[in-house]
PDB file of C-alpha atoms and ligand atoms in Angstrom:
ATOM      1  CA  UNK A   9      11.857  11.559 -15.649  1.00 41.00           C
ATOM      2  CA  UNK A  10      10.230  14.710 -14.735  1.00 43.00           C
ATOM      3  CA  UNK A  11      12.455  17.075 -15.339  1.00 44.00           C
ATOM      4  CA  UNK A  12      12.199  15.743 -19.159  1.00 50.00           C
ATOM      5  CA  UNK A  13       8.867  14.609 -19.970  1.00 70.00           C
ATOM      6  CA  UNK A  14       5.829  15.988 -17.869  1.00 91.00           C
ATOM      7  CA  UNK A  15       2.748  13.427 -18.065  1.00 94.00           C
ATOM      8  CA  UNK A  16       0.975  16.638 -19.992  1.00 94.00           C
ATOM      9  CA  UNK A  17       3.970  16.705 -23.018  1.00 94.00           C
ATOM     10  CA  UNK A  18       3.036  12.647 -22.972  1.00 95.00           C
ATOM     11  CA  UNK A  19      -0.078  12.627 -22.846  1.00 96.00           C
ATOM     12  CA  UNK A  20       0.412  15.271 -26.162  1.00 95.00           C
ATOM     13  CA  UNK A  21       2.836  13.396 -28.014  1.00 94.00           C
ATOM     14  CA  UNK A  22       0.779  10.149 -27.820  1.00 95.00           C
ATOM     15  CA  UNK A  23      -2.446  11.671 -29.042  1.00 97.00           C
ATOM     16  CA  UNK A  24      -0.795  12.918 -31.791  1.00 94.00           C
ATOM     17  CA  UNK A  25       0.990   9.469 -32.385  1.00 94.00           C
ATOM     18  CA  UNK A  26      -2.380   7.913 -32.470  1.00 95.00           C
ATOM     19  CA  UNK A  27      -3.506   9.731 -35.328  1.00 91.00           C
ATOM     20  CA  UNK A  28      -0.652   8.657 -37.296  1.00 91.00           C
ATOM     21  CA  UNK A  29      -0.293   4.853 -36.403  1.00 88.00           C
ATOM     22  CA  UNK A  30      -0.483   2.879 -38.902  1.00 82.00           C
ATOM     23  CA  UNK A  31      -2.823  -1.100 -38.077  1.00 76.00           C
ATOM     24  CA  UNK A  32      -0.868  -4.452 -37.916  1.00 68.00           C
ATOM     25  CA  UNK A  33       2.481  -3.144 -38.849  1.00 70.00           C
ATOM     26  CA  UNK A  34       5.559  -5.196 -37.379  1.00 75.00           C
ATOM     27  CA  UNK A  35       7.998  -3.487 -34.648  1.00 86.00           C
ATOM     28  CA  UNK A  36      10.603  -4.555 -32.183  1.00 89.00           C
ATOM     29  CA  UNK A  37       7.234  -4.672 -29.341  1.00 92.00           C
ATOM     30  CA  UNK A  38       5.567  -7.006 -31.516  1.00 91.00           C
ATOM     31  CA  UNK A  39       8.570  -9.509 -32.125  1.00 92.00           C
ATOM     32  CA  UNK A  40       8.630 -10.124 -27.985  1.00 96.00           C
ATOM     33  CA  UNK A  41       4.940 -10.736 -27.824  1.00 96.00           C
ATOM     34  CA  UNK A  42       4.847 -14.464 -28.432  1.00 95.00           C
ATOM     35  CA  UNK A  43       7.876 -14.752 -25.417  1.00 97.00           C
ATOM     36  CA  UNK A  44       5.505 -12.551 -22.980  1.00 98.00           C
ATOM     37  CA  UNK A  45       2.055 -14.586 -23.876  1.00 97.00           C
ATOM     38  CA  UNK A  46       4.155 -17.924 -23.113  1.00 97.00           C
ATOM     39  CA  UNK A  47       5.156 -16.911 -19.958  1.00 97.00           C
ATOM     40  CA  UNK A  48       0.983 -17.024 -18.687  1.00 96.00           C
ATOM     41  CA  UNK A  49      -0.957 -20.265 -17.945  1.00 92.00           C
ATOM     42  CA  UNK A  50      -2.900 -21.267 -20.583  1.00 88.00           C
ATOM     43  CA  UNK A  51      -6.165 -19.953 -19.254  1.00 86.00           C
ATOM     44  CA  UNK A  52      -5.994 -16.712 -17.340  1.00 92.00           C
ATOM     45  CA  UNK A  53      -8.927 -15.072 -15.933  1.00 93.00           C
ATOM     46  CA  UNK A  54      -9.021 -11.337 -16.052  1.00 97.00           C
ATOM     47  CA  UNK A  55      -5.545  -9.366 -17.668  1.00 98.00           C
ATOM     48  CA  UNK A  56      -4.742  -5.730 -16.867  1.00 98.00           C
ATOM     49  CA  UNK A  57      -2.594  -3.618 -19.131  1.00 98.00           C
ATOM     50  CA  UNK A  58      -1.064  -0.603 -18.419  1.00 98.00           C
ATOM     51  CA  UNK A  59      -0.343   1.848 -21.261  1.00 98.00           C
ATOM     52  CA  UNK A  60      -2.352  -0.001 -23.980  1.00 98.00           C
ATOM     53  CA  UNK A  61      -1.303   2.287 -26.932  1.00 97.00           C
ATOM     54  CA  UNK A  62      -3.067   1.222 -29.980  1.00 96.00           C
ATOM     55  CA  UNK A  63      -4.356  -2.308 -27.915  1.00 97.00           C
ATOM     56  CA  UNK A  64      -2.295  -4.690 -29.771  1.00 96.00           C
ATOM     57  CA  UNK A  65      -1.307  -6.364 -27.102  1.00 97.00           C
ATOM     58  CA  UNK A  66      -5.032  -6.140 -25.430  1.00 98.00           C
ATOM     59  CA  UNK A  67      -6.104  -8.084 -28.583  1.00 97.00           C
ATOM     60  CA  UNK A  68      -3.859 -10.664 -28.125  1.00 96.00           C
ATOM     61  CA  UNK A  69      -4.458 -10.892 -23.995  1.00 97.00           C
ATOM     62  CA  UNK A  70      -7.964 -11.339 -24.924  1.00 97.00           C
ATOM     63  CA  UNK A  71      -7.203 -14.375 -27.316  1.00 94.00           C
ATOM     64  CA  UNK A  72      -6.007 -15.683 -23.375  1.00 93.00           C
ATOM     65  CA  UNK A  73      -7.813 -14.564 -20.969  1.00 96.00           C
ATOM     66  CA  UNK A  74     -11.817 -14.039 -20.335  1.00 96.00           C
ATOM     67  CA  UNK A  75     -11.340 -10.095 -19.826  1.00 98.00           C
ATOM     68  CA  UNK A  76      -9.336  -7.314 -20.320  1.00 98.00           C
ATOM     69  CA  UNK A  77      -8.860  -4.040 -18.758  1.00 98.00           C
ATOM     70  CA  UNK A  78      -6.323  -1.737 -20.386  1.00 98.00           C
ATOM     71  CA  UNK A  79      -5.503   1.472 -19.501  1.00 98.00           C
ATOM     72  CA  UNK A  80      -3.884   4.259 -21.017  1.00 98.00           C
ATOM     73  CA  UNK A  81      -3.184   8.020 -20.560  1.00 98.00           C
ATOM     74  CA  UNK A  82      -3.604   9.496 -24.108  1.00 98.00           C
ATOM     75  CA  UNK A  83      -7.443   9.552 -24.909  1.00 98.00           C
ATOM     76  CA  UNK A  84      -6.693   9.503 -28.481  1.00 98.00           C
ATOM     77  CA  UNK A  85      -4.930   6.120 -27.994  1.00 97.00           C
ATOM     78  CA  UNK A  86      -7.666   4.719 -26.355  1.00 98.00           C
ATOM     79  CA  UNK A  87     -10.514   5.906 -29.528  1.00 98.00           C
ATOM     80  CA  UNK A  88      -8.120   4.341 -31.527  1.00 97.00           C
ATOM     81  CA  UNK A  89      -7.697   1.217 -29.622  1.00 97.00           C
ATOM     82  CA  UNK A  90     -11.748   0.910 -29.118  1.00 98.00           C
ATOM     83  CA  UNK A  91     -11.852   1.258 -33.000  1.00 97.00           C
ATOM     84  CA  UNK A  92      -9.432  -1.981 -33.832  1.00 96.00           C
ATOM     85  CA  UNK A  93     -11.004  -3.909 -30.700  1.00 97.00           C
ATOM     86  CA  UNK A  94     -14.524  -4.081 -32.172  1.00 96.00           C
ATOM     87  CA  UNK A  95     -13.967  -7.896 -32.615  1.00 95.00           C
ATOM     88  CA  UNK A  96     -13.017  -8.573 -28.922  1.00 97.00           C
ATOM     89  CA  UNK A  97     -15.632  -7.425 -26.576  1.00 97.00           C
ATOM     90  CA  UNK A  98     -13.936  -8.910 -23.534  1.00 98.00           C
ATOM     91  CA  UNK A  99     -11.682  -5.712 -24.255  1.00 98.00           C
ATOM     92  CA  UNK A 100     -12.594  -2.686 -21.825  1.00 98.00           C
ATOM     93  CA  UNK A 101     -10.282   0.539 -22.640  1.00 98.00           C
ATOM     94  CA  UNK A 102     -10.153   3.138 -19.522  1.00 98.00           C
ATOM     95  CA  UNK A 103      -7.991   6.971 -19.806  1.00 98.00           C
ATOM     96  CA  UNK A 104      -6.438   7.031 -16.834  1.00 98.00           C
ATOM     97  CA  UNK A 105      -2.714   8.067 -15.693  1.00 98.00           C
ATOM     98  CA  UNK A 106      -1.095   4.845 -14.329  1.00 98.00           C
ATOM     99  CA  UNK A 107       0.341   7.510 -11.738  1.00 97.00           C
ATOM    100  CA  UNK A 108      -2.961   8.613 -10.385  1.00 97.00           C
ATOM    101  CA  UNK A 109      -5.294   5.671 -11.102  1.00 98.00           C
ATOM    102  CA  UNK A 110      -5.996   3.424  -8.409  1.00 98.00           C
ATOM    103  CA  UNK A 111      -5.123  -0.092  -9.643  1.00 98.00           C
ATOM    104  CA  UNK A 112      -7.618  -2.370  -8.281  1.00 98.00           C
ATOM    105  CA  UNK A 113      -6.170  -4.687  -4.908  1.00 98.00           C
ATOM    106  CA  UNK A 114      -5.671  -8.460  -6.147  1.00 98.00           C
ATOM    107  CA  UNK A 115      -7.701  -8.751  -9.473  1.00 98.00           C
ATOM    108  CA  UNK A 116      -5.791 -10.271 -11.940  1.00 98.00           C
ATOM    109  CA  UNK A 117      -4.524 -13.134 -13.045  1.00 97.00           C
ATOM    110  CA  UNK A 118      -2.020 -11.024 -15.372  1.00 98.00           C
ATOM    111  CA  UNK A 119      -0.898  -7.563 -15.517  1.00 98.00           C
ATOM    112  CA  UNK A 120       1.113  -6.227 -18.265  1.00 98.00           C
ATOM    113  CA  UNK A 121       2.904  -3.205 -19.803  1.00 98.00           C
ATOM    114  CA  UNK A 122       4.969  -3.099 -22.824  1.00 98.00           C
ATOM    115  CA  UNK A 123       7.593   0.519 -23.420  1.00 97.00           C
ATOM    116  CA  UNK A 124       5.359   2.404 -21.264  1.00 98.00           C
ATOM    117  CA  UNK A 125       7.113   2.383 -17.755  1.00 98.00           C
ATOM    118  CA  UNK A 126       9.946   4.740 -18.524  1.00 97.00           C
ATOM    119  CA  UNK A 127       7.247   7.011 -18.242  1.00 97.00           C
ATOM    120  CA  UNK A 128       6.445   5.978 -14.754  1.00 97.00           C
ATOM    121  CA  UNK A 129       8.768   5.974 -11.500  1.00 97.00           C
ATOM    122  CA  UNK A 130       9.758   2.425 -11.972  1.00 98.00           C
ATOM    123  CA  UNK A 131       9.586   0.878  -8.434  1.00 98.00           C
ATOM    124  CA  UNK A 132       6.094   2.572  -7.149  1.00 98.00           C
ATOM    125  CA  UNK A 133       4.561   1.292 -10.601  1.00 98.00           C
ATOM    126  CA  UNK A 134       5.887  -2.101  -9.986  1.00 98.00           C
ATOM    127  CA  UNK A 135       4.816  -1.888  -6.364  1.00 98.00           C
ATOM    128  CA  UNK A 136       1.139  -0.793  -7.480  1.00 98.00           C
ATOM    129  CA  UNK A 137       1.250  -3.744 -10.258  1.00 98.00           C
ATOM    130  CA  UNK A 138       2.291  -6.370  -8.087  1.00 98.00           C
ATOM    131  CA  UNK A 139      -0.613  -4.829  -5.421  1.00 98.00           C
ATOM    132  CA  UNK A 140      -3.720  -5.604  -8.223  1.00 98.00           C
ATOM    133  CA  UNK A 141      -1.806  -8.680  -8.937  1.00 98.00           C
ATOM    134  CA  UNK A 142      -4.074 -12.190  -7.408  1.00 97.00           C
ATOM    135  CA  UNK A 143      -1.580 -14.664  -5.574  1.00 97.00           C
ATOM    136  CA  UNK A 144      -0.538 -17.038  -8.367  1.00 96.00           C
ATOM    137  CA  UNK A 145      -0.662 -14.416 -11.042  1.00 97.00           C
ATOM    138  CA  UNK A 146       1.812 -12.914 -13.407  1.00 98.00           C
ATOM    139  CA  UNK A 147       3.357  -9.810 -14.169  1.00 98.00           C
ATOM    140  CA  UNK A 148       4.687  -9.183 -17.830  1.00 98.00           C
ATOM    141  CA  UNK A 149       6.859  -6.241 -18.582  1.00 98.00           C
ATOM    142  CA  UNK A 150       8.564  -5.323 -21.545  1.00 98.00           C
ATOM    143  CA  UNK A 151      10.755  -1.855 -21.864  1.00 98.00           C
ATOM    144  CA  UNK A 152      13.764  -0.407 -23.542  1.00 97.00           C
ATOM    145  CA  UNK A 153      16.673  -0.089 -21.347  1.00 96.00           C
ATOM    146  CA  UNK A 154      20.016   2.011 -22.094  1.00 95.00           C
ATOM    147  CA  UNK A 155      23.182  -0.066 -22.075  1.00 93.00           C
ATOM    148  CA  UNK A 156      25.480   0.720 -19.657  1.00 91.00           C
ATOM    149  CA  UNK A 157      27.881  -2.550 -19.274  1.00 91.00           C
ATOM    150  CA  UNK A 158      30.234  -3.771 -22.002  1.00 92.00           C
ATOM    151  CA  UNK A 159      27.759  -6.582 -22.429  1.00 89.00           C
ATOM    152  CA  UNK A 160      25.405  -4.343 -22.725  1.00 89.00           C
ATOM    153  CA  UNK A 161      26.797  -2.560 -25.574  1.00 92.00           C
ATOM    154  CA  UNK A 162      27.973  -5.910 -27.072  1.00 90.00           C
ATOM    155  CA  UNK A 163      24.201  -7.050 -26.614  1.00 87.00           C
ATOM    156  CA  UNK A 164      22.665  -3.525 -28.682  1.00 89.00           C
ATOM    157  CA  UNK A 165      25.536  -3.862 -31.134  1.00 92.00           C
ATOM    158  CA  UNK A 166      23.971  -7.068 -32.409  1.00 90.00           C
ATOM    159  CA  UNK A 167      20.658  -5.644 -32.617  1.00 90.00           C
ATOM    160  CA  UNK A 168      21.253  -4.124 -35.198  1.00 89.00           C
ATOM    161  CA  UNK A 169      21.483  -6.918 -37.744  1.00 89.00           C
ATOM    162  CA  UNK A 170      19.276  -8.820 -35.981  1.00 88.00           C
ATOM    163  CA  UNK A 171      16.231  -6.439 -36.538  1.00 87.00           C
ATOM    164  CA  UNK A 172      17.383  -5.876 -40.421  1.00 85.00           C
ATOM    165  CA  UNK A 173      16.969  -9.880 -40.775  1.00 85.00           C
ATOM    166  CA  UNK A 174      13.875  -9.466 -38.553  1.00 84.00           C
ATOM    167  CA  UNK A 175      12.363  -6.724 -40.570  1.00 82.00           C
ATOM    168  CA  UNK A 176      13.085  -8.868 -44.075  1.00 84.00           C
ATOM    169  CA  UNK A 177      11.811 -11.930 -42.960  1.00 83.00           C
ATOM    170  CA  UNK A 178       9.274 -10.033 -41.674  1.00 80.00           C
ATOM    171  CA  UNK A 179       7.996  -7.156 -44.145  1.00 79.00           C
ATOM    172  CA  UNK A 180       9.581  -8.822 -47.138  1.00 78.00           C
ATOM    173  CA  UNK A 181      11.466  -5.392 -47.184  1.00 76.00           C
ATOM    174  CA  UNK A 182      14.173  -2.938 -45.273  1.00 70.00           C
ATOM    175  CA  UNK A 183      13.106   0.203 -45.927  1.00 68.00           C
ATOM    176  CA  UNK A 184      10.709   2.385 -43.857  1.00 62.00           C
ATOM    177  CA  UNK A 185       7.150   1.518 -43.649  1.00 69.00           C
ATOM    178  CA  UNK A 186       6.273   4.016 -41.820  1.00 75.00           C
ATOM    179  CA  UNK A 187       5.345   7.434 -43.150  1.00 84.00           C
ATOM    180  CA  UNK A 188       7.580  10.331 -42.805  1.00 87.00           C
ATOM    181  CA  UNK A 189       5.382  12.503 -40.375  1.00 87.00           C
ATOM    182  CA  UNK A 190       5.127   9.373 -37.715  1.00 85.00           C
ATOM    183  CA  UNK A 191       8.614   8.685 -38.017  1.00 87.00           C
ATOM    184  CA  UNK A 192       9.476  12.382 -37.329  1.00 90.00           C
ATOM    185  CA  UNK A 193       6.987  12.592 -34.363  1.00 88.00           C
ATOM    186  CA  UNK A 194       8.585   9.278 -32.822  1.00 85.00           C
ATOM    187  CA  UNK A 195      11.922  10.742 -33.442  1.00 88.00           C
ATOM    188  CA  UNK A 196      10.629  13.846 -31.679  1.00 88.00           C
ATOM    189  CA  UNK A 197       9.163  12.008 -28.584  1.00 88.00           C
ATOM    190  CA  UNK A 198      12.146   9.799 -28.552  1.00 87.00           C
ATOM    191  CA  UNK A 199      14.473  12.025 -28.072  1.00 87.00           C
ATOM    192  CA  UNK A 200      13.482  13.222 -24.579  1.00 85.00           C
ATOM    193  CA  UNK A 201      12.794   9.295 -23.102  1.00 90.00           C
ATOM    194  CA  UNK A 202      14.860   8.783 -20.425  1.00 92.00           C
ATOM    195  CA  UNK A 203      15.545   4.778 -20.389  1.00 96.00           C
ATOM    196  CA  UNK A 204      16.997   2.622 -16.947  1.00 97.00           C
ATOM    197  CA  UNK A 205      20.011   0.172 -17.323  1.00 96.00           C
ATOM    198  CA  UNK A 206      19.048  -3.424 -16.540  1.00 95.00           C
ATOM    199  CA  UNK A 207      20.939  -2.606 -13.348  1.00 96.00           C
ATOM    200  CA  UNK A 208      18.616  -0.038 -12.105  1.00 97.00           C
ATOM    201  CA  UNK A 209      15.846  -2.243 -13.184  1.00 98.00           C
ATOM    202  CA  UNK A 210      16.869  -5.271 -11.010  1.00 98.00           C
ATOM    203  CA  UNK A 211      17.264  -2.484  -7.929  1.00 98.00           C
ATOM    204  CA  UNK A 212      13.514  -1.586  -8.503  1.00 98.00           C
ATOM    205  CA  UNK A 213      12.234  -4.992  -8.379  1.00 98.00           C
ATOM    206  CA  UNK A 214      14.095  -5.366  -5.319  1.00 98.00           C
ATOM    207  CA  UNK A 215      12.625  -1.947  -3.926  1.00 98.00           C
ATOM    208  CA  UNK A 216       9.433  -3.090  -5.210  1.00 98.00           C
ATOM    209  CA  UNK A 217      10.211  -6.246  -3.147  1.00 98.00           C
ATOM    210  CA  UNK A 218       9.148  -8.863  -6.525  1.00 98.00           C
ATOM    211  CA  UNK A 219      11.596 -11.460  -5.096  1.00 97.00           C
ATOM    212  CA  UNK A 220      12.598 -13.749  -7.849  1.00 97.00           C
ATOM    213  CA  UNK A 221      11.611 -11.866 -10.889  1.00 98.00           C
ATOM    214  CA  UNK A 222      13.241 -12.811 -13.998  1.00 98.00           C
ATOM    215  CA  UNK A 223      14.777  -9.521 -15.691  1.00 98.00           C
ATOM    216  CA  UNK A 224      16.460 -11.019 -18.902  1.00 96.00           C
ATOM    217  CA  UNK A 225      17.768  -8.634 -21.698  1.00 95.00           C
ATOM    218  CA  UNK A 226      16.682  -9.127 -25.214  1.00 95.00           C
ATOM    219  CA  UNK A 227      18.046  -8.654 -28.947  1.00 91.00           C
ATOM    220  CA  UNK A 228      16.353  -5.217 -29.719  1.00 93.00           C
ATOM    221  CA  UNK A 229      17.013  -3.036 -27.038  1.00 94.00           C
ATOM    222  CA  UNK A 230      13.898  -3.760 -24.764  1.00 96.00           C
ATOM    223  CA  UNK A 231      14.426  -6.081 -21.364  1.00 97.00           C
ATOM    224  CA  UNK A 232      12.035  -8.719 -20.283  1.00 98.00           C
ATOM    225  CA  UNK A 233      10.400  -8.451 -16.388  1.00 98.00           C
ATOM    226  CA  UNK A 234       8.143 -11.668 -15.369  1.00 98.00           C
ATOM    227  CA  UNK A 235       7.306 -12.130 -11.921  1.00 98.00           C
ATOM    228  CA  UNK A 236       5.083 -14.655  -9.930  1.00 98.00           C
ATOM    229  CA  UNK A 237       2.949 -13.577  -7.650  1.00 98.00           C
ATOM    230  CA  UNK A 238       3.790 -15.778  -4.760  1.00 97.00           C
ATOM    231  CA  UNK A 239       0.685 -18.119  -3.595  1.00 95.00           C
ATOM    232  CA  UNK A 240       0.098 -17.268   0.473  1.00 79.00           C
TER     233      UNK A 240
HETATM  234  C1  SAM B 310       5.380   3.479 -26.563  1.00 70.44           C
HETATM  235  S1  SAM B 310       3.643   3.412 -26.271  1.00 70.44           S
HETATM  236  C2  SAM B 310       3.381   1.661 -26.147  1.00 70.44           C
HETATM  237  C3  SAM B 310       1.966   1.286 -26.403  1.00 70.44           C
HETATM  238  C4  SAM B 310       1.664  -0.200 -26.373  1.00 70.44           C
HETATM  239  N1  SAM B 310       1.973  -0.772 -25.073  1.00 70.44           N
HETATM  240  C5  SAM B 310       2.441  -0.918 -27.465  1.00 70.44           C
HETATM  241  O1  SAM B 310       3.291  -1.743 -27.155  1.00 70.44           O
HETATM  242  O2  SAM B 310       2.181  -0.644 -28.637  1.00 70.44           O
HETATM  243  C6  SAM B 310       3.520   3.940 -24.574  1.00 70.44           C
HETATM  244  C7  SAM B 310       2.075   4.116 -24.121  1.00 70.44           C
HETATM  245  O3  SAM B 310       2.080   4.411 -22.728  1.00 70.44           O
HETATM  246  C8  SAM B 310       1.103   5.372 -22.465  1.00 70.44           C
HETATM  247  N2  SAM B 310       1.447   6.066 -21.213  1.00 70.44           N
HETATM  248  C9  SAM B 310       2.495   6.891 -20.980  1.00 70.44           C
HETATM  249  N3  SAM B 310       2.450   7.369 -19.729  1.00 70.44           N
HETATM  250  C10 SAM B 310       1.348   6.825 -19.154  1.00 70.44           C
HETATM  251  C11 SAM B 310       0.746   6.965 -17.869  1.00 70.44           C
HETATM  252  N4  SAM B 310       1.264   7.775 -16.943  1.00 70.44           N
HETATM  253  N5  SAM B 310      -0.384   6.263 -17.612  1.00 70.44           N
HETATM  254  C12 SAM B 310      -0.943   5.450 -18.557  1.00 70.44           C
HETATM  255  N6  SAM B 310      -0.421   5.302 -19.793  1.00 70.44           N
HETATM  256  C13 SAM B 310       0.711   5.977 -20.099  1.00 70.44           C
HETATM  257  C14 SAM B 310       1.139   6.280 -23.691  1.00 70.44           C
HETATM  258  O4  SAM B 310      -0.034   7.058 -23.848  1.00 70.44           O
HETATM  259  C15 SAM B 310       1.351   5.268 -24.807  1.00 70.44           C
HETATM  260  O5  SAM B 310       0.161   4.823 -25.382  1.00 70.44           O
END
């Protein structure tokens, strides 16, 4: 990942995403949402989330649990996040580099991420999660991953149609919502992100020694990590 995408050229490409994203609009993230928020009990004390984007997600953690911290490297991100959160004060945004911060020891009864950790060395990030993780609690990750097994490949292929009836039933439309200029800069940023196969996923939760985590692949591109913080 670093020889494509230095945390700097991130850091660059996400401010400027920030000023073009668009509130409340539907994408493949958001469809997975309701499958992540089942996975937590149904009262959760404090959630971390790492690489909070726009805070989407935050908001919806905060519907669930008494406090949120969520973290995330681009500072434009985070005004923007701080600007849609004004209804949920148990929201607190932080800049910080997932690679640099140091994640609290045993704090929370969830910690997320959703398409952020193919930014990250995938098995020290899951190490560090599952470190500010309290026994009993529950990681929730969500990423793209790039096929490599014919089942794979069969699996993408029928994504395709899948997220055109999605995007119907949806936005009551198919065509672009988005406007040109954030579509080009995604397209830009896209095209250097470097994604793991589920394979190489499972091998980091085994580096990262999360024994019995559930990595399941999913309809639009993106596989599903949830992991249990064994109770000692
Ligand atoms: C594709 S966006 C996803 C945002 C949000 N999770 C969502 O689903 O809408 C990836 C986010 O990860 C953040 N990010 C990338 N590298 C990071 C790092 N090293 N530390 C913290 N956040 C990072 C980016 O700034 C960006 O907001």
């Amino acid at each position: 990942m670093e020889d494509t995408q230095s945390t700097e050229k991130v850091r660059e490409d996400f401010d400027r995403l920030a000023d073009l994203s668009d509130e409340g609009e539907w994408d493949h993230n958001a469809h997975y949402h309701a499958f992540l928020l089942k996975q937590l009990p149904s009262r959760c004390s404090e959630a971390l989330e790492v690489g909070c984007g726009t805070g989407v997600f935050a908001r919806s953690l905060a519907e669930r649990c008494e406090r949120v911290l969520a973290v995330d490297l681009s500072p434009r991100m985070v005004e923007v996040a701080r600007d849609r959160s004004k209804g949920h004060p148990n929201v607190e945004y932080l800049v910080a580099d997932a690679n640099s911060w140091e994640f609290p020891e045993e704090r929370f009864g969830c910690v997320a991420s959703i398409t952020t950790l193919h930014h990250l060395p995938l098995a020290p990030t899951l190490r560090k999660m599952a470190g500010a993780l309290r026994p009993g609690g529950t990681m929730l990750v969500l990423d793209l991953y790039r096929a490599q097994s014919p089942a794979d490949y069969l699996f993408g292929a029928a994504g395709f149609p899948a997220s055109k009836a999605l995007k119907l039933a949806k936005t009551g439309g198919l065509t672009h919502r988005q406007s040109p200029a954030l579509r080009r800069t995604w397209e830009e940023h896209g095209a250097t992100d470097v994604y793991l196969t589920p394979a190489e996923v499972r091998d980091a939760c085994a580096e990262a020694g999360l024994r019995g985590a559930k990595v399941r692949r999913h309809l639009l591109w993106r596989y599903s990590l949830v992991w249990r913080k064994p109770i000692r």
